[in-house]
CSV table of C-alpha atoms in Angstrom, one decimal:
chain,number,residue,atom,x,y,z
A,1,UNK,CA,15.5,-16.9,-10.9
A,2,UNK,CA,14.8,-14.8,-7.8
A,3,UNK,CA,16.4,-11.3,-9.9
A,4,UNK,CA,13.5,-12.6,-12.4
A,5,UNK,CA,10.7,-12.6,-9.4
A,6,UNK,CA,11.7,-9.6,-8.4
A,7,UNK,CA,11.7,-7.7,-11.8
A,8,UNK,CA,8.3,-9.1,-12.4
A,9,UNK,CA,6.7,-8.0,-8.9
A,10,UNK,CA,8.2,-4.2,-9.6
A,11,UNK,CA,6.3,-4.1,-13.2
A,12,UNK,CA,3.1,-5.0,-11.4
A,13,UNK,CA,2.9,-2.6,-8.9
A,14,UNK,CA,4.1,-0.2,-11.8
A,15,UNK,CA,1.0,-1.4,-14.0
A,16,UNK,CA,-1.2,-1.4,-11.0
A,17,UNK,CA,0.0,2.4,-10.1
A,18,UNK,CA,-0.7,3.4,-13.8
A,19,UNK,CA,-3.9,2.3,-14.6
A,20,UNK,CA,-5.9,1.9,-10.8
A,21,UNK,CA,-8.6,4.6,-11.5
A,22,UNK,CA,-9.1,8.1,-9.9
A,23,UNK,CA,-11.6,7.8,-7.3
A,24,UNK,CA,-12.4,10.9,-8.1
A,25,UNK,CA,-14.0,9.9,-11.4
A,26,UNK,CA,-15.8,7.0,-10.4
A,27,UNK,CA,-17.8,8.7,-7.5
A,28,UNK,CA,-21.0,10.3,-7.2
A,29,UNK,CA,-21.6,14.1,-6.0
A,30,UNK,CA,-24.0,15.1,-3.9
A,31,UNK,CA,-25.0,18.8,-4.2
A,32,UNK,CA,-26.9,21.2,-2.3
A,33,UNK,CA,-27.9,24.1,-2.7
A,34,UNK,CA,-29.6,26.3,0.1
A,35,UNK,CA,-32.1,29.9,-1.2
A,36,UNK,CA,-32.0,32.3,1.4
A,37,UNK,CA,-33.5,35.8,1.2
A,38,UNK,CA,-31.3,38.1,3.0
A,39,UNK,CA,-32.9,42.1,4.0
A,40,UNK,CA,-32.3,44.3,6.5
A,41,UNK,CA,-36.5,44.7,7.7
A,42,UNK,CA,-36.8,42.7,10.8
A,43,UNK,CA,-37.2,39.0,10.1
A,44,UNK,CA,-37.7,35.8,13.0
A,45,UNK,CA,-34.6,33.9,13.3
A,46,UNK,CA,-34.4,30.9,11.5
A,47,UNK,CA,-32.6,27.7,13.3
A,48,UNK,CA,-32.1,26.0,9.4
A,49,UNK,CA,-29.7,28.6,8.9
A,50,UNK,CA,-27.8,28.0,11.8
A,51,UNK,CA,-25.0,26.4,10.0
A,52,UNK,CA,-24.2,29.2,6.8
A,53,UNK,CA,-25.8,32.3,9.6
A,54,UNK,CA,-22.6,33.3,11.1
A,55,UNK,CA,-20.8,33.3,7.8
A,56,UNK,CA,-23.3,34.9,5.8
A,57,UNK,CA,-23.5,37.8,8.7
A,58,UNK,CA,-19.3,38.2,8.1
A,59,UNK,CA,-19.6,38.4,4.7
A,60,UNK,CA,-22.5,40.4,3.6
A,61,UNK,CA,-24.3,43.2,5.6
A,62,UNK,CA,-27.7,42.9,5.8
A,63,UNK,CA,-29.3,42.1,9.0
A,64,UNK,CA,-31.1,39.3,8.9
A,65,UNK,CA,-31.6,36.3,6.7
A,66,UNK,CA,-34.7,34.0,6.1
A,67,UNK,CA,-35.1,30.8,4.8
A,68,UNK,CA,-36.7,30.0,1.6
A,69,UNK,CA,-35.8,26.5,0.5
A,70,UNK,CA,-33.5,24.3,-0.5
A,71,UNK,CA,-33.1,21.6,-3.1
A,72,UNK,CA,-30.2,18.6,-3.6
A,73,UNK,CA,-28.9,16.3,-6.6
A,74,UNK,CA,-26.8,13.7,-7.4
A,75,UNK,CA,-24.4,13.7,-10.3
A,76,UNK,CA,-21.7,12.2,-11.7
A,77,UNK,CA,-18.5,13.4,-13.8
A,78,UNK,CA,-19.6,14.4,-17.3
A,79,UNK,CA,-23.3,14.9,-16.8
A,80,UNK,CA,-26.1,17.3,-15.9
A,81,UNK,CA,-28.9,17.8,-14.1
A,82,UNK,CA,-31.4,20.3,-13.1
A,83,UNK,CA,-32.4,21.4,-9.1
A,84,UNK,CA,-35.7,23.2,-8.4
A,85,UNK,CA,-35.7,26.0,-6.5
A,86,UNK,CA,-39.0,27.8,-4.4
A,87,UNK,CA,-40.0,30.8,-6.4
A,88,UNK,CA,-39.2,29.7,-9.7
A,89,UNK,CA,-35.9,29.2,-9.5
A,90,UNK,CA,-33.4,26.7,-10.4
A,91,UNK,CA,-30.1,26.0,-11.0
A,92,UNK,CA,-28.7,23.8,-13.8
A,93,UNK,CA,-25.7,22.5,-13.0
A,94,UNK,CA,-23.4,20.2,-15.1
A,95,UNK,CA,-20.1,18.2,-13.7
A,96,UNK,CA,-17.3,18.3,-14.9
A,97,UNK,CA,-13.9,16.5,-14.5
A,98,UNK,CA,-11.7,17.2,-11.7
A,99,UNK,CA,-14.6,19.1,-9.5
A,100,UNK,CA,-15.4,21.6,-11.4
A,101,UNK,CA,-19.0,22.8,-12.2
A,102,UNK,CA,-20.8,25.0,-14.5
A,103,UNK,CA,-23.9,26.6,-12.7
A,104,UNK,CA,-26.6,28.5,-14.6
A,105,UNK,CA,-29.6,29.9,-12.5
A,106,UNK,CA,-32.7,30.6,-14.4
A,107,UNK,CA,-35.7,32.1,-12.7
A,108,UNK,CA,-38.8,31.5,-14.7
A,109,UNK,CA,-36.9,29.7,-17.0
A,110,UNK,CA,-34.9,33.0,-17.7
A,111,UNK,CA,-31.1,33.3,-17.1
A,112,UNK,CA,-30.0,34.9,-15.0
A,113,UNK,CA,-26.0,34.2,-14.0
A,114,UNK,CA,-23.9,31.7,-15.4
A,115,UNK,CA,-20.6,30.4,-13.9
A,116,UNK,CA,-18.1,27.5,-13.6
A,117,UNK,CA,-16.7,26.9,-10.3
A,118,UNK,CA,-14.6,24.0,-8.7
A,119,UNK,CA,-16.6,22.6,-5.9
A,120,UNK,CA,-15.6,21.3,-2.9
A,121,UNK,CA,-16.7,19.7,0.4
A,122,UNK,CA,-17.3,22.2,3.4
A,123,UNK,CA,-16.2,25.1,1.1
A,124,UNK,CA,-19.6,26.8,-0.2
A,125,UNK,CA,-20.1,28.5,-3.2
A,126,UNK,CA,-22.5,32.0,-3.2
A,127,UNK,CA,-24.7,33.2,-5.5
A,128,UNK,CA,-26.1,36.6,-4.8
A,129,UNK,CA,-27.8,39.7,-6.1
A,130,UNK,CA,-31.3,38.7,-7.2
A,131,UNK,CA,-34.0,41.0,-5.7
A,132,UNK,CA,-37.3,39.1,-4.6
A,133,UNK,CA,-39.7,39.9,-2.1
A,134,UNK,CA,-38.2,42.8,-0.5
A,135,UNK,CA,-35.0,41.2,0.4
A,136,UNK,CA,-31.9,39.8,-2.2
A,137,UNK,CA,-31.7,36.1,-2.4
A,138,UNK,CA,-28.7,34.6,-1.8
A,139,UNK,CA,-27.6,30.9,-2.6
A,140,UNK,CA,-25.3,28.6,-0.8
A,141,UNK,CA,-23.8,25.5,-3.3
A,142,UNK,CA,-22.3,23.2,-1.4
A,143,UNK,CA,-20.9,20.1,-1.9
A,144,UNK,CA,-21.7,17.1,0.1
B,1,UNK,CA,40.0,-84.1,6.2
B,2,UNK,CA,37.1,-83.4,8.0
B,3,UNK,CA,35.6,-79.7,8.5
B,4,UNK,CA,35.8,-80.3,12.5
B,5,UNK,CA,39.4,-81.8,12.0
B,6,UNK,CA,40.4,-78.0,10.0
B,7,UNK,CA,38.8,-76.1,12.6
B,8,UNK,CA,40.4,-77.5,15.0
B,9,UNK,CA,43.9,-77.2,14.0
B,10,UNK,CA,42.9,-73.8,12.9
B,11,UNK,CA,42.3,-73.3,16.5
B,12,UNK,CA,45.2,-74.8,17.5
B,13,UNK,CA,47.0,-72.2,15.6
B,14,UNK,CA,45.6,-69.4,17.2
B,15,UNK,CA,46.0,-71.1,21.0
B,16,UNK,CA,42.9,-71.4,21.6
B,17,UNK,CA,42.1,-75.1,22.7
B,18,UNK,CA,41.0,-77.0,26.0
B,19,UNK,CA,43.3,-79.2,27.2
B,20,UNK,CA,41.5,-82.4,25.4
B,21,UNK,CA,41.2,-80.8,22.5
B,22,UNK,CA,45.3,-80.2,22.6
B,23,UNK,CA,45.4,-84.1,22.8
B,24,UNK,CA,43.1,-84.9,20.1
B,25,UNK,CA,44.9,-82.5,17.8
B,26,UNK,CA,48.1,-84.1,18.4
B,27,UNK,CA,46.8,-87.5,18.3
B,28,UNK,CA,45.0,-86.3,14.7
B,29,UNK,CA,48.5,-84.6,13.7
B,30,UNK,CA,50.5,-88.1,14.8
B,31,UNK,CA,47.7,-90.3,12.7
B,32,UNK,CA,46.9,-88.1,9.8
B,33,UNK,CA,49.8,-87.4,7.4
B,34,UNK,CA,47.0,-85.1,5.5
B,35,UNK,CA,46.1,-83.0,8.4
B,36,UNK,CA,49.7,-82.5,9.5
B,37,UNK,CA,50.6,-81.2,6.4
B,38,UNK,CA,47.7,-79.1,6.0
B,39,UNK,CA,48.9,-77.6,9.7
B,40,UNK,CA,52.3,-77.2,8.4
B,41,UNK,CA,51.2,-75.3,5.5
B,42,UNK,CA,48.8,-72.9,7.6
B,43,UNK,CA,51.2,-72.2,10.4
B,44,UNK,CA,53.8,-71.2,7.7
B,45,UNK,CA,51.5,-68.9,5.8
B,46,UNK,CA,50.7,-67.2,9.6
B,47,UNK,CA,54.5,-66.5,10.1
B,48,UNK,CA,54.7,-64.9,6.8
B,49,UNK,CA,51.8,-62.3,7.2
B,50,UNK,CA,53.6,-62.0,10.5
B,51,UNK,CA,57.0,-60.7,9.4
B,52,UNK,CA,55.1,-58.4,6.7
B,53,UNK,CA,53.1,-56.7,8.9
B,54,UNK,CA,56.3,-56.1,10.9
B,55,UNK,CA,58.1,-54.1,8.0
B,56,UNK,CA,54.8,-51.7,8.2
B,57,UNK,CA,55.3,-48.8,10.6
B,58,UNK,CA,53.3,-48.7,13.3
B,59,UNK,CA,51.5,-45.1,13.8
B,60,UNK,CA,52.5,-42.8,16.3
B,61,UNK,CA,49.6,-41.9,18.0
B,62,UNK,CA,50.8,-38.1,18.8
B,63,UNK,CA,51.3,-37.4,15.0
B,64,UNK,CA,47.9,-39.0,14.3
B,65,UNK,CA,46.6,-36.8,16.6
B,66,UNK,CA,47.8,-33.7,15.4
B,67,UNK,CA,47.3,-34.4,12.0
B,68,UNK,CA,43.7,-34.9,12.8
B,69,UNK,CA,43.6,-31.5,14.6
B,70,UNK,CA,45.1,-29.9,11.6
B,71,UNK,CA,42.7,-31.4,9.5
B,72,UNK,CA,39.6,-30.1,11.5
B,73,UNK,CA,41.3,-26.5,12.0
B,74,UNK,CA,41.3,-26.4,8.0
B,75,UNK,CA,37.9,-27.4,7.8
B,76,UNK,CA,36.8,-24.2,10.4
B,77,UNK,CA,38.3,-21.7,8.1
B,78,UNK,CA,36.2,-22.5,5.3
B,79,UNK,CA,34.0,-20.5,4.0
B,80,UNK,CA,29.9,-21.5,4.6
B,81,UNK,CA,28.3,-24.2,3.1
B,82,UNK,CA,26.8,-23.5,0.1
B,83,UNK,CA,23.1,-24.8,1.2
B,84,UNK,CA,23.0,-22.2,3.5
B,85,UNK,CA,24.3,-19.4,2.0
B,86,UNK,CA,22.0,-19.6,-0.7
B,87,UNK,CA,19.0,-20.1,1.2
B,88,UNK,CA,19.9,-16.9,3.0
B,89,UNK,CA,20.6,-14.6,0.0
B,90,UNK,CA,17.3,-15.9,-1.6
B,91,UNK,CA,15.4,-14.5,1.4
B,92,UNK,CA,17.2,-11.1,1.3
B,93,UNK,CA,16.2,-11.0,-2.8
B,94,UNK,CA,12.9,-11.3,-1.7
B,95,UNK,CA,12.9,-8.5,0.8
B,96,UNK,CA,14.1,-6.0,-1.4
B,97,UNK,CA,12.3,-7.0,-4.4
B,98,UNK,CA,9.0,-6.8,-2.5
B,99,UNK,CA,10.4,-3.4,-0.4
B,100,UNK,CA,10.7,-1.9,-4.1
B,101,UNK,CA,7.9,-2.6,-5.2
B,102,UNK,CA,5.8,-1.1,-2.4
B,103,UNK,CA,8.1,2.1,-2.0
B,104,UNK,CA,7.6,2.9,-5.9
B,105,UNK,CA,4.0,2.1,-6.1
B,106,UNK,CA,4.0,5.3,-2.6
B,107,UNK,CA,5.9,7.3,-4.3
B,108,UNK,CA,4.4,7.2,-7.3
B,109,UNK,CA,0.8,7.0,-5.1
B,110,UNK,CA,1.7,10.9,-3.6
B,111,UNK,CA,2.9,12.1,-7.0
B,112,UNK,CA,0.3,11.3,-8.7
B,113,UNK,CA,-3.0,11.5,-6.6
B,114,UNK,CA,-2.1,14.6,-4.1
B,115,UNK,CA,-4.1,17.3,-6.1
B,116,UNK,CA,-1.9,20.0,-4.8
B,117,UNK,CA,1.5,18.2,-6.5
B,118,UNK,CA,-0.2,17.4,-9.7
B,119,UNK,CA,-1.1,20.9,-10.2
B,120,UNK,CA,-5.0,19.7,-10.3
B,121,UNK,CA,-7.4,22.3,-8.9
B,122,UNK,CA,-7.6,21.6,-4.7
B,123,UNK,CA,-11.3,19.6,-4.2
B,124,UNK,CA,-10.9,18.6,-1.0
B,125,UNK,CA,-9.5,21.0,1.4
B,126,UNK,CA,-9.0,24.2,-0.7
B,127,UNK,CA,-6.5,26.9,0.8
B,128,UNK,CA,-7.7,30.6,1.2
B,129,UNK,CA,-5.6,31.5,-1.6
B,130,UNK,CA,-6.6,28.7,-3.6
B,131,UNK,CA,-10.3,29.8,-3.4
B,132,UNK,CA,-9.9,32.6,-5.2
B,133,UNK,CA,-9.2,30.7,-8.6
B,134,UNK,CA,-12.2,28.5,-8.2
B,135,UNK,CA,-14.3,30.8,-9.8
B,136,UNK,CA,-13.1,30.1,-13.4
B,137,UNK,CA,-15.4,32.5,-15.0
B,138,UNK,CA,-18.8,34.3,-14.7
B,139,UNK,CA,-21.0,35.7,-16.8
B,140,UNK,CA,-24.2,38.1,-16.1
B,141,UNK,CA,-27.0,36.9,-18.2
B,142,UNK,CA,-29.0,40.2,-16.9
B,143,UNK,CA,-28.2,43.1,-19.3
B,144,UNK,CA,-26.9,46.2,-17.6
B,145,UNK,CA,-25.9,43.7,-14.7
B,146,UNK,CA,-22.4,43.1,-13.3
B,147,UNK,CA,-20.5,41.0,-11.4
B,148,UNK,CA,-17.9,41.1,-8.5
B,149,UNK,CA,-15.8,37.7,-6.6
B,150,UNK,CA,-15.0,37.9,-3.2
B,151,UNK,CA,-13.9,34.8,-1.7
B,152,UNK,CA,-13.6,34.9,2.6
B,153,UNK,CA,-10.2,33.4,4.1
B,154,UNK,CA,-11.9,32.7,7.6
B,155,UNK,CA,-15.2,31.0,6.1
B,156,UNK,CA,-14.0,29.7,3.0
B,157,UNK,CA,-16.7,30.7,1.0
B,158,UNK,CA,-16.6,32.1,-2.2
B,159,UNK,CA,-19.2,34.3,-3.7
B,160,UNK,CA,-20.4,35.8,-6.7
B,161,UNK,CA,-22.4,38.3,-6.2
B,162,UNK,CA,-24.2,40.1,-9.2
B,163,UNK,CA,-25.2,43.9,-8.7
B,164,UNK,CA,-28.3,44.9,-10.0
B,165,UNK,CA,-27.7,48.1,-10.1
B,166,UNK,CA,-29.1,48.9,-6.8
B,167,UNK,CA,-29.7,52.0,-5.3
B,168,UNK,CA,-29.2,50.6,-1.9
B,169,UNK,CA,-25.9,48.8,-1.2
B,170,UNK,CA,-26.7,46.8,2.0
B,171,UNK,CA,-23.0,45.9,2.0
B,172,UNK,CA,-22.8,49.1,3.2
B,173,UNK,CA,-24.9,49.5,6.2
């Protein structure tokens, strides 16, 4: 009787193991997404931009960086949304299974880069290139 | 004969009487033919179970007692009881059913929900090498534009950066 107990309790935990679902799945992402306009013409120092600054500076080589805006959203696995952006910009962004995320920015609803990355919390994603206003804008994707 | 007259030469037999009731039990023996009979009959039936219990042995009391400590050394080398032996082996059953259960379910808890063993793509602390391949693929909707992925070890960042064709590289200043 007790070698039955026993057998029954290991098939449980077994069953329990298999089919307990992947928190990754159920949750909710926060993303956001920062627009900066980096140039190297004298610019005031902006304190938003005191937490991506430093690594912005290491990485690229322009000389200073302005904020622009910023926009956030909330998605789940599977769907898609789409964040305005300050100068007619945006980004659409669908979710995808196991973090990943395909990112299309359109400015004036015109594409301009298209890409699918795996997000991931305090590791950014940058998009760059885009001339606007006598600088190149630069966005930070980050997951929160 | 009369219950009283039985008991007492009953008691009589056994020695047992006050001195006046040694006189009335003769004077009852002298005057009833009945009760002397009776007495007669009882006193021969006592020697009897006498002599019998004289052809039993008597125990001797120094094999008696080592005969009872051989009997209790015997019972020592027994094995356990079987009450308690079960209820101890029914505890230990429970133990390691339970400890198997909950060292699986780990086990199988680390295989399959580390990212890094599974061979999922890292979400939640990425390594510098792994950054790299997050960028799965890119795709310059601009004509004439390219594309270029850099990721940084000591920022984790990775970018995409898409040239214009610029005639000013500020990577370069």
């Amino acid at each position: 009787m007790m070698t039955k107990t026993s057998t029954f309790l290991f098939f449980v935990g077994i069953f329990l193991l298999l089919f307990t679902p992947s928190p990754a799945h159920a949750e909710a992402v926060q993303l956001q997404a920062m627009m900066i306009q980096a140039q190297n013409e004298p610019a005031p120092m902006d304190r938003r931009l005191e937490r991506v600054e430093y690594k912005l500076r290491r990485v690229f080589g322009f000389n200073y960086y302005s904020y622009v805006g910023e926009g956030s959203l909330m998605l789940n696995a599977g769907s898609e949304a789409t964040m305005s952006l300050p100068r007619g910009h945006s980004l659409r962004i669908r979710l995808g299974g196991k973090g990943k995320a395909e990112v299309r920015w359109f400015r004036d609803g015109e594409a301009l880069l298209s890409t699918s990355v795996g997000l991931s919390r305090n590791s950014p994603v940058v998009l760059g290139g885009v001339p606007s206003d006598g600088g190149t804008l630069i966005l930070v994707l980050d997951q929160r | 004969m009369k219950r009283k007259d039985a008991k007492l030469i009953s008691r009589s037999l056994d020695g047992a009487l006050s001195p006046e009731e040694r006189i009335r039990v003769e004077r009852l023996l002298e005057t009833d033919s009945g009760a002397a009979a009776t007495a007669r009959v009882w006193q021969d039936i006592g020697d009897q179970l006498r002599i019998d219990a004289g052809r039993a042995p008597v125990p001797d009391p120094l094999l008696a007692w080592q005969e009872i400590r051989r009997k209790v050394r015997t019972t020592a080398t027994q094995p356990d009881t079987p009450v308690m032996g079960s209820l101890f082996g029914i505890r230990l059953r429970w133990v390691a059913g339970l400890a198997s259960v909950v060292f699986i379910s780990l086990i199988g808890w680390s295989l399959f929900h580390d990212p890094r063993v599974a061979g999922e793509p890292v979400v939640s602390a990425p390594s510098p090498a792994a950054a790299s391949e997050r960028v799965e693929w890119v795709v310059a909707e601009i004509p004439g534009a390219t594309t270029m992925i850099y990721t940084d070890r000591e920022t984790d960042m990775t970018v995409i950066w898409m040239d214009l064709a610029q005639t000013d590289d500020p990577r370069d200043s």
